[in-house]
Amino acid sequence: MRNNLHYSDKRQTEYKLMNGEIRMLETDVVVVGSGPGGASVALGLAKQGKKVVILERGRHHKRIGSTFAALFLVERCGFRFSQEGLNVFRALTTGGTSVTFCGTAVLPPSWFNDKYGIDLSEYVGEAREEIGINPLPDRLIGPAASRIMEAARDLGFQWNPIDKFIDADRCELKCPHCMLGCTEGAKWTARDYIQEAVDRGATLINRAAVNEVTIENHQARGVQAMTPRGRVTVNAKATVVSAGGMGTPIILQRSGIFDAGQGFFADPLLVTYGIYKGPGSWKDIPMSAGTLELVPEGIVMTDLADPWATFLLNAYWKGWRYLPKFSKYRRYLGIMTKVRDGLDGRINLDGTFSKPITYADRWKIDKGINLAEKILKRAGTDPESIFTTPVRAAHPGGTARIGEVVNTDLETEVKNLYVCDASVIPEPWGLPPVWTIIALGKRLTRRLETII
Ligand SMILES: Cc1cc2nc3c(=O)[nH]c(=O)nc-3n(C[C@H](O)[C@H](O)[C@H](O)COP(=O)(O)OP(=O)(O)OC[C@H]3O[C@@H](n4cnc5c(N)ncnc54)[C@H](O)[C@@H]3O)c2cc1C
């Protein structure tokens, strides 16, 4: 069941016992992180009857769906910046960043198979069936998204509804915002997989931050985690690190794998807004429709409006004179431009990170802004009102790349130590990554079930 936030009594009791009394656990597999990567592996193995322990650094926040609640899910309330000042978002909670994602699904690029011999077709198909990934029906394409689509098509773009992780039967155009957490249970999140894994016997321990992997004779033996009640040691036959593009490289570096975190992509994005006489984008499902025809150039464009607090913050970060624009928040049409950046930057052991926006990145960003402005003008927005937000990023990944830090089976140089999340994506990306990450998790499950 979608977003059933309450684990069964039995599992809750077990969780409390673990947290309160048990200091040492034995399991088949320990999964670090409960985002799409960790959840996909955890559920796959739980279905095979394997003993799975999931260690999640964040809490199991039960209140979602409002600006106030989202502040608690998102790391540092959204105020996380690179050394160069790039704002990067991630959520630390059961389900990871998928709890606040837009629910957009894009297939993995063909180079996964052509270049790395990783054929994900079977696994993406399985995920499509299981989750019900489909474009939104017409009734859920909001008035602003429809206006933008019409204008983009008039200008010759192939601007179409995009596949979504959204169950149309449960979705209404009335809730505050997908990015604040879906309260209708319509948007799939990794919590759905975690819930099912727990129902099948997996153990989830929240507020368990893993520092490093226990390694003996070049073999992973499990992990140690710090919880509010002290240290928990988990001994496991296999260890899967799925702490996300920014969490995983730190754990790997602390475990002696120093190539992790050297270079990463963040998929920089911005939103271009213009005031419209009809309904604005704020109430539409974000990223309902867009164009993927510029993907070869490294640009994706979709309709999108920020939740009000993010709009306000970005107006402030742009400059104090942009703050009054907030008074017209509900009248803006918004178009997001997301670009494929290079693998510049670094995640440091202390959690700080560097991510420059290069000239090549800026070229794509500026092209996106230019096209967005044309579409907004065509849609009938006031040309004088058009402005863009500062650049920010929401898809950190590529920090434990296939071919460099892990092999094509997602195993590191340390035996029985695997990585499964956005970190393993081997090349600059620029696409919504969740469908690919889920597929990688399913593929890793297939391998692990034969060896443990
Ligand atoms: C606003 C927004 C919108 C987005 N929209 C889309 C979209 O529409 N489509 C799409 O495909 N993608 C989207 N994304 C990106 C997508 O959500 C992420 O790329 C995806 O969730 C990454 O999955 P992951 O498993 O790699 O890591 P995460 O989802 O980041 O999960 C990692 C988990 O590991 C935990 N963790 C971290 N460190 C530790 C530790 N030391 N010990 C234990 N646990 C730890 C974290 O708390 C977290 O729960 C969006 C992102 C944002 C911010």
XYZ file of C-alpha atoms and ligand atoms in Angstrom:
505
model
C 0.000 0.000 0.000
C 1.325 3.439 -0.958
C 2.968 5.473 1.798
C 1.614 3.366 4.584
C 3.711 5.133 7.159
C 3.083 2.834 10.080
C 5.058 -0.330 10.280
C 3.256 -3.323 11.712
C 3.216 -3.559 15.507
C 5.408 -6.627 15.425
C 8.161 -4.863 13.515
C 7.875 -1.732 15.645
C 8.348 -3.778 18.787
C 11.350 -5.450 17.264
C 12.774 -2.080 16.243
C 12.436 -0.717 19.762
C 14.131 -3.781 21.170
C 17.003 -3.418 18.766
C 17.432 0.212 19.509
C 17.174 -0.217 23.218
C 18.878 -3.483 23.962
C 20.629 -5.241 21.141
C 24.114 -4.074 20.332
C 25.188 -6.821 17.921
C 23.194 -8.188 14.981
C 23.908 -11.056 12.598
C 22.314 -10.904 9.158
C 22.698 -11.997 5.553
C 22.838 -8.478 4.155
C 23.160 -5.069 5.731
C 21.899 -2.180 3.613
C 23.087 1.323 4.524
C 20.483 3.927 3.500
C 16.814 3.520 2.625
C 16.553 5.652 -0.535
C 15.601 4.138 -3.917
C 18.898 2.212 -4.205
C 18.857 0.684 -0.713
C 15.107 0.055 -0.789
C 15.273 -1.781 -4.121
C 17.974 -4.159 -2.865
C 16.370 -4.593 0.569
C 12.982 -5.505 -0.887
C 14.446 -7.797 -3.538
C 16.405 -9.784 -0.966
C 13.587 -9.820 1.591
C 11.379 -11.348 -1.138
C 13.971 -14.112 -1.509
C 13.723 -14.840 2.213
C 17.139 -13.372 3.045
C 17.732 -11.753 6.394
C 18.093 -8.017 5.779
C 18.965 -5.174 8.148
C 18.510 -1.600 6.858
C 20.364 1.151 8.682
C 18.987 4.616 7.993
C 20.623 7.762 9.296
C 17.408 9.815 9.232
C 14.298 9.507 11.346
C 11.087 7.891 10.163
C 9.246 11.208 9.843
C 5.530 10.519 9.926
C 4.399 14.060 9.186
C 4.934 14.976 5.570
C 3.107 17.162 3.049
C 3.673 20.649 4.418
C 6.445 23.218 4.230
C 6.992 22.941 7.961
C 7.254 19.135 7.871
C 9.588 19.231 4.854
C 12.048 21.376 6.802
C 12.697 18.402 9.070
C 13.219 15.911 6.231
C 15.675 17.939 4.218
C 19.278 18.159 5.300
C 19.990 21.423 7.153
C 16.489 22.624 6.252
C 17.681 23.039 2.652
C 20.689 25.227 3.517
C 23.439 22.920 2.231
C 25.965 24.585 -0.064
C 29.109 23.613 -1.917
C 32.323 25.504 -1.226
C 31.443 27.555 -4.340
C 27.926 28.331 -3.041
C 25.827 25.816 -5.027
C 22.726 24.785 -3.071
C 22.270 20.978 -3.096
C 19.164 19.265 -1.713
C 18.849 15.819 -0.189
C 16.417 14.321 2.307
C 17.554 12.313 5.324
C 14.586 10.139 6.256
C 13.134 6.700 5.577
C 12.876 6.597 1.778
C 15.691 9.114 1.280
C 15.292 11.913 -1.226
C 12.465 10.083 -3.018
C 10.108 11.351 -0.296
C 10.570 14.858 -1.711
C 11.139 14.008 -5.382
C 8.871 15.101 -8.225
C 8.033 11.521 -9.192
C 9.343 11.846 -12.734
C 10.593 8.692 -14.421
C 13.051 8.583 -17.306
C 14.529 5.401 -18.746
C 18.277 4.732 -18.392
C 20.318 5.834 -21.404
C 21.343 3.160 -23.925
C 25.062 3.628 -23.108
C 24.551 1.615 -19.903
C 24.297 -1.447 -22.115
C 26.332 -0.346 -25.137
C 29.356 0.846 -23.199
C 29.244 -1.042 -19.875
C 27.347 -4.190 -20.845
C 24.730 -3.493 -18.172
C 21.360 -4.389 -19.644
C 18.684 -2.855 -17.419
C 15.730 -3.388 -19.759
C 14.259 -6.343 -17.851
C 14.538 -4.504 -14.524
C 13.036 -1.208 -15.692
C 10.142 -3.191 -17.150
C 9.645 -4.970 -13.833
C 9.663 -1.633 -11.969
C 7.165 -0.135 -14.429
C 4.761 -3.022 -13.775
C 5.245 -3.114 -10.024
C 5.005 0.644 -9.424
C 2.669 1.574 -12.288
C 4.951 4.081 -14.021
C 2.958 5.954 -16.679
C 2.456 9.453 -18.067
C -0.259 11.416 -16.275
C -3.715 11.305 -17.833
C -5.012 14.583 -19.326
C -7.113 15.332 -16.239
C -3.934 15.587 -14.120
C -2.039 17.885 -16.480
C -2.850 21.171 -14.795
C -3.931 24.341 -16.608
C -0.509 25.999 -16.398
C 1.322 22.867 -17.578
C -1.149 22.589 -20.474
C -0.597 26.235 -21.442
C 3.178 25.747 -21.403
C 2.850 22.534 -23.452
C 0.697 24.298 -26.028
C 3.148 27.206 -26.328
C 6.169 24.899 -26.583
C 4.468 22.855 -29.291
C 3.585 26.054 -31.182
C 7.305 26.803 -31.228
C 8.062 23.354 -32.635
C 9.167 21.487 -29.497
C 8.176 17.889 -28.881
C 6.748 18.744 -25.462
C 4.780 15.809 -24.048
C 3.539 14.300 -20.784
C 6.407 12.443 -19.065
C 6.331 9.075 -17.282
C 5.581 9.500 -13.579
C 5.823 7.405 -10.420
C 2.263 8.493 -9.718
C -0.863 6.408 -9.318
C -3.369 8.559 -11.240
C -6.337 6.985 -9.451
C -5.142 8.352 -6.129
C -3.904 11.721 -7.325
C -5.843 14.977 -7.241
C -4.744 18.420 -8.296
C -5.511 19.761 -4.874
C -2.638 18.948 -2.558
C 0.119 21.353 -1.544
C 2.997 19.873 -3.523
C 4.619 16.562 -4.504
C 7.972 17.952 -3.349
C 6.746 18.401 0.213
C 5.853 14.682 0.420
C 2.708 13.092 -0.999
C -0.091 12.795 1.550
C -2.481 10.993 -0.824
C -0.286 7.913 -1.224
C -0.330 8.581 -4.967
C 3.382 9.167 -5.507
C 5.603 6.110 -5.178
C 8.510 6.626 -2.834
C 11.194 4.251 -1.596
C 9.148 4.037 1.612
C 6.766 1.744 -0.289
C 9.573 -0.731 -0.945
C 10.922 -0.380 2.604
C 7.455 -0.997 4.019
C 7.105 -4.160 1.977
C 10.604 -5.307 2.915
C 9.777 -4.803 6.609
C 6.481 -6.673 6.162
C 8.499 -9.535 4.712
C 10.817 -9.638 7.703
C 13.531 -7.035 7.097
C 14.583 -4.892 10.043
C 14.759 -1.130 9.658
C 16.735 0.829 12.208
C 16.340 4.584 11.944
C 18.749 7.166 13.326
C 21.594 4.737 12.699
C 24.468 6.593 11.033
C 27.114 4.343 9.543
C 30.645 5.687 9.637
C 32.614 2.923 8.024
C 32.551 -0.654 6.868
C 34.192 -3.359 8.960
C 36.874 -4.891 6.755
C 39.013 -7.930 7.588
C 41.425 -9.532 5.116
C 40.067 -7.366 2.270
C 36.539 -8.654 2.926
C 33.593 -6.663 4.246
C 32.194 -8.153 7.462
C 29.395 -5.626 8.070
C 29.225 -2.152 9.549
C 29.133 -0.212 12.765
C 26.524 2.471 13.239
C 26.016 5.173 15.825
C 22.485 5.439 17.180
C 21.171 7.800 19.877
C 21.451 4.848 22.252
C 24.978 3.895 21.379
C 26.902 1.870 18.858
C 25.307 -1.027 16.952
C 27.478 -3.604 15.211
C 25.937 -5.498 12.308
C 27.805 -8.555 11.025
C 26.738 -9.486 7.519
C 27.693 -11.778 4.659
C 27.310 -8.852 2.261
C 27.289 -5.094 2.813
C 25.454 -2.766 0.444
C 26.182 0.941 0.822
C 23.262 3.016 -0.521
C 23.759 6.272 1.335
C 23.241 8.372 -1.802
C 25.596 10.360 -4.029
C 26.886 12.424 -1.129
C 26.692 9.916 1.754
C 28.247 6.871 0.105
C 31.640 8.381 -0.836
C 32.226 9.473 2.746
C 31.585 5.953 4.077
C 33.819 4.501 1.364
C 36.623 6.975 2.048
C 36.441 6.194 5.762
C 36.710 2.528 4.786
C 39.926 3.166 2.847
C 38.475 3.545 -0.672
C 39.823 6.994 -1.443
C 38.867 7.100 -5.126
C 35.257 7.568 -4.003
C 34.033 11.155 -4.087
C 36.678 12.288 -6.590
C 34.509 14.122 -9.073
C 30.730 14.049 -9.235
C 27.744 15.358 -11.128
C 24.928 17.314 -9.533
C 22.625 18.048 -12.508
C 22.351 21.821 -11.981
C 18.903 23.297 -12.517
C 17.051 26.544 -12.372
C 13.507 27.738 -12.949
C 12.457 30.543 -15.296
C 9.253 32.285 -14.243
C 6.873 34.699 -15.930
C 3.572 36.202 -14.712
C 0.487 34.880 -16.489
C -3.072 36.151 -16.551
C -4.522 32.657 -15.921
C -3.722 30.072 -13.243
C -0.037 29.718 -12.360
C 2.091 26.573 -12.091
C 2.106 26.415 -8.279
C -0.819 23.999 -8.016
C 0.136 21.720 -10.922
C 1.977 18.440 -10.503
C 5.616 19.438 -11.072
C 7.246 18.071 -14.231
C 3.958 16.834 -15.730
C 5.227 17.459 -19.246
C 8.390 18.557 -20.965
C 10.864 17.873 -23.697
C 13.576 15.216 -23.820
C 14.629 16.123 -27.358
C 17.538 18.229 -26.060
C 18.949 15.353 -23.973
C 21.766 14.748 -26.517
C 22.855 18.339 -25.789
C 22.528 17.723 -22.049
C 19.379 19.754 -21.420
C 16.003 18.683 -20.020
C 13.122 21.156 -19.766
C 9.777 20.689 -18.015
C 7.039 22.703 -16.384
C 7.684 23.231 -12.664
C 7.031 25.732 -9.907
C 8.846 25.667 -6.595
C 6.885 25.213 -3.403
C 6.336 28.692 -1.946
C 9.147 28.525 0.593
C 11.695 27.458 -2.023
C 10.441 30.210 -4.344
C 10.898 32.760 -1.574
C 14.363 31.508 -0.634
C 15.520 31.504 -4.236
C 14.181 35.006 -4.773
C 16.154 36.062 -1.688
C 19.329 34.273 -2.854
C 18.982 36.002 -6.223
C 18.963 39.393 -4.527
C 16.771 41.255 -2.061
C 15.080 43.266 -4.844
C 13.548 40.006 -6.143
C 11.730 39.390 -2.849
C 8.593 41.382 -3.826
C 8.060 38.893 -6.675
C 6.738 36.540 -4.027
C 3.548 38.614 -3.802
C 2.580 37.241 -7.267
C 3.691 33.656 -6.512
C 0.400 32.087 -7.594
C 0.426 33.812 -10.976
C 3.763 32.564 -12.291
C 4.195 29.965 -15.018
C 7.457 28.125 -14.367
C 9.804 26.165 -16.632
C 12.677 24.173 -15.191
C 15.941 23.727 -17.083
C 18.144 20.902 -15.836
C 21.533 20.301 -17.416
C 24.145 17.576 -17.609
C 27.207 18.969 -15.844
C 30.749 17.613 -15.891
C 32.339 15.396 -13.246
C 34.027 18.342 -11.566
C 34.155 18.741 -7.823
C 34.814 16.539 -4.857
C 33.132 15.171 -1.743
C 35.476 15.537 1.224
C 35.812 13.195 4.167
C 34.466 15.853 6.532
C 31.231 16.165 4.503
C 32.122 19.471 2.833
C 32.110 19.434 -0.944
C 33.193 21.383 -3.979
C 31.061 21.721 -7.122
C 31.985 24.395 -9.621
C 29.637 25.432 -12.410
C 31.941 25.398 -15.420
C 31.694 27.419 -18.628
C 30.423 24.291 -20.403
C 27.649 23.903 -17.797
C 26.787 27.578 -18.108
C 26.455 27.291 -21.889
C 23.702 24.684 -21.444
C 22.042 26.623 -18.649
C 21.933 29.791 -20.750
C 20.543 27.928 -23.745
C 17.783 26.527 -21.501
C 16.972 29.973 -20.112
C 16.754 31.393 -23.611
C 14.346 28.673 -24.767
C 12.277 28.915 -21.584
C 11.885 32.654 -22.055
C 10.641 32.119 -25.607
C 8.100 29.519 -24.462
C 6.893 31.718 -21.600
C 6.433 34.687 -23.900
C 4.551 32.515 -26.378
C 2.360 31.276 -23.530
C 1.320 34.850 -22.867
C 3.315 35.765 -19.767
C 4.319 39.383 -19.251
C 7.820 39.663 -20.824
C 8.820 42.274 -18.229
C 8.070 39.850 -15.409
C 10.332 37.011 -16.584
C 13.200 36.108 -14.269
C 15.300 33.039 -13.422
C 16.193 31.601 -10.050
C 19.827 31.000 -9.046
C 21.307 27.656 -10.107
C 20.933 24.809 -7.636
C 21.194 21.006 -7.777
C 19.165 17.989 -6.712
C 20.814 14.870 -8.199
C 24.267 14.385 -6.691
C 25.788 11.186 -8.081
C 28.703 9.580 -9.870
C 30.828 9.505 -6.718
C 31.579 5.748 -6.813
C 31.501 5.233 -10.539
C 31.171 1.884 -12.296
C 34.541 1.108 -13.855
C 36.443 3.189 -11.285
C 35.222 2.488 -7.742
C 32.897 -0.466 -8.380
C 32.870 -3.093 -11.096
C 29.880 -3.849 -13.301
C 28.509 -6.087 -10.510
C 28.628 -2.974 -8.270
C 31.263 -4.600 -6.041
C 34.154 -2.511 -4.739
C 37.771 -3.631 -4.492
C 36.768 -4.991 -1.059
C 35.077 -8.370 -1.419
C 31.393 -8.468 -0.435
C 31.191 -4.676 -0.278
C 28.709 -3.327 -2.826
C 27.356 0.100 -3.691
C 23.862 0.686 -5.052
C 22.606 4.244 -5.443
C 23.192 7.343 -7.566
C 26.921 7.102 -6.760
C 27.571 4.271 -9.198
C 26.307 6.110 -12.299
C 29.481 6.114 -14.360
C 29.099 9.191 -16.564
C 27.736 12.736 -16.483
C 23.998 12.327 -16.211
C 21.437 15.160 -16.459
C 18.323 12.963 -16.144
C 15.931 11.997 -13.332
C 17.859 8.989 -11.967
C 15.412 7.059 -9.748
C 14.147 4.558 -12.338
C 17.747 3.670 -13.205
C 18.709 3.330 -9.533
C 15.770 1.006 -8.843
C 16.749 -1.109 -11.861
C 20.364 -1.288 -10.661
C 19.057 -2.454 -7.272
C 17.020 -5.208 -8.883
C 20.017 -6.312 -10.907
C 22.240 -6.365 -7.806
C 19.597 -8.396 -5.960
C 19.782 -11.017 -8.706
C 23.535 -11.301 -8.146
C 23.407 -11.304 -4.349
C 20.693 -13.930 -4.081
C 23.000 -16.435 -5.782
C 25.961 -15.822 -3.471
C 24.489 -15.453 0.000
C 13.427 18.297 -5.031
C 13.901 17.068 -5.748
C 13.158 16.545 -6.797
C 13.593 15.404 -7.455
N 12.817 14.887 -8.445
C 13.199 13.743 -9.057
C 12.367 13.146 -10.025
O 11.299 13.631 -10.332
N 12.772 11.970 -10.588
C 13.956 11.372 -10.260
O 14.269 10.308 -10.804
N 14.760 11.931 -9.331
C 14.411 13.083 -8.719
N 15.198 13.617 -7.747
C 16.466 12.947 -7.403
C 16.226 11.686 -6.593
O 15.341 11.919 -5.527
C 17.556 11.154 -6.064
O 18.475 11.116 -7.113
C 17.386 9.753 -5.483
O 16.545 9.777 -4.364
C 18.743 9.190 -5.107
O 18.546 7.912 -4.561
P 19.706 7.245 -3.713
O 19.253 5.904 -3.286
O 20.972 7.361 -4.475
O 19.923 8.203 -2.450
P 18.957 8.956 -1.447
O 17.574 9.010 -1.922
O 19.643 10.247 -1.123
O 18.981 8.022 -0.157
C 20.130 7.857 0.622
C 19.707 7.488 2.036
O 20.876 7.154 2.793
C 20.785 7.744 4.091
N 22.149 7.936 4.587
C 23.049 8.872 4.193
N 24.188 8.717 4.883
C 24.008 7.670 5.727
C 24.822 7.040 6.707
N 26.071 7.448 6.966
N 24.299 5.990 7.430
C 23.021 5.555 7.182
N 22.208 6.129 6.256
C 22.698 7.170 5.541
C 20.049 9.062 3.841
O 19.436 9.534 5.022
C 19.036 8.651 2.770
O 17.832 8.190 3.348
C 14.803 14.767 -7.069
C 15.549 15.286 -6.024
C 15.105 16.423 -5.348
C 15.927 16.948 -4.203
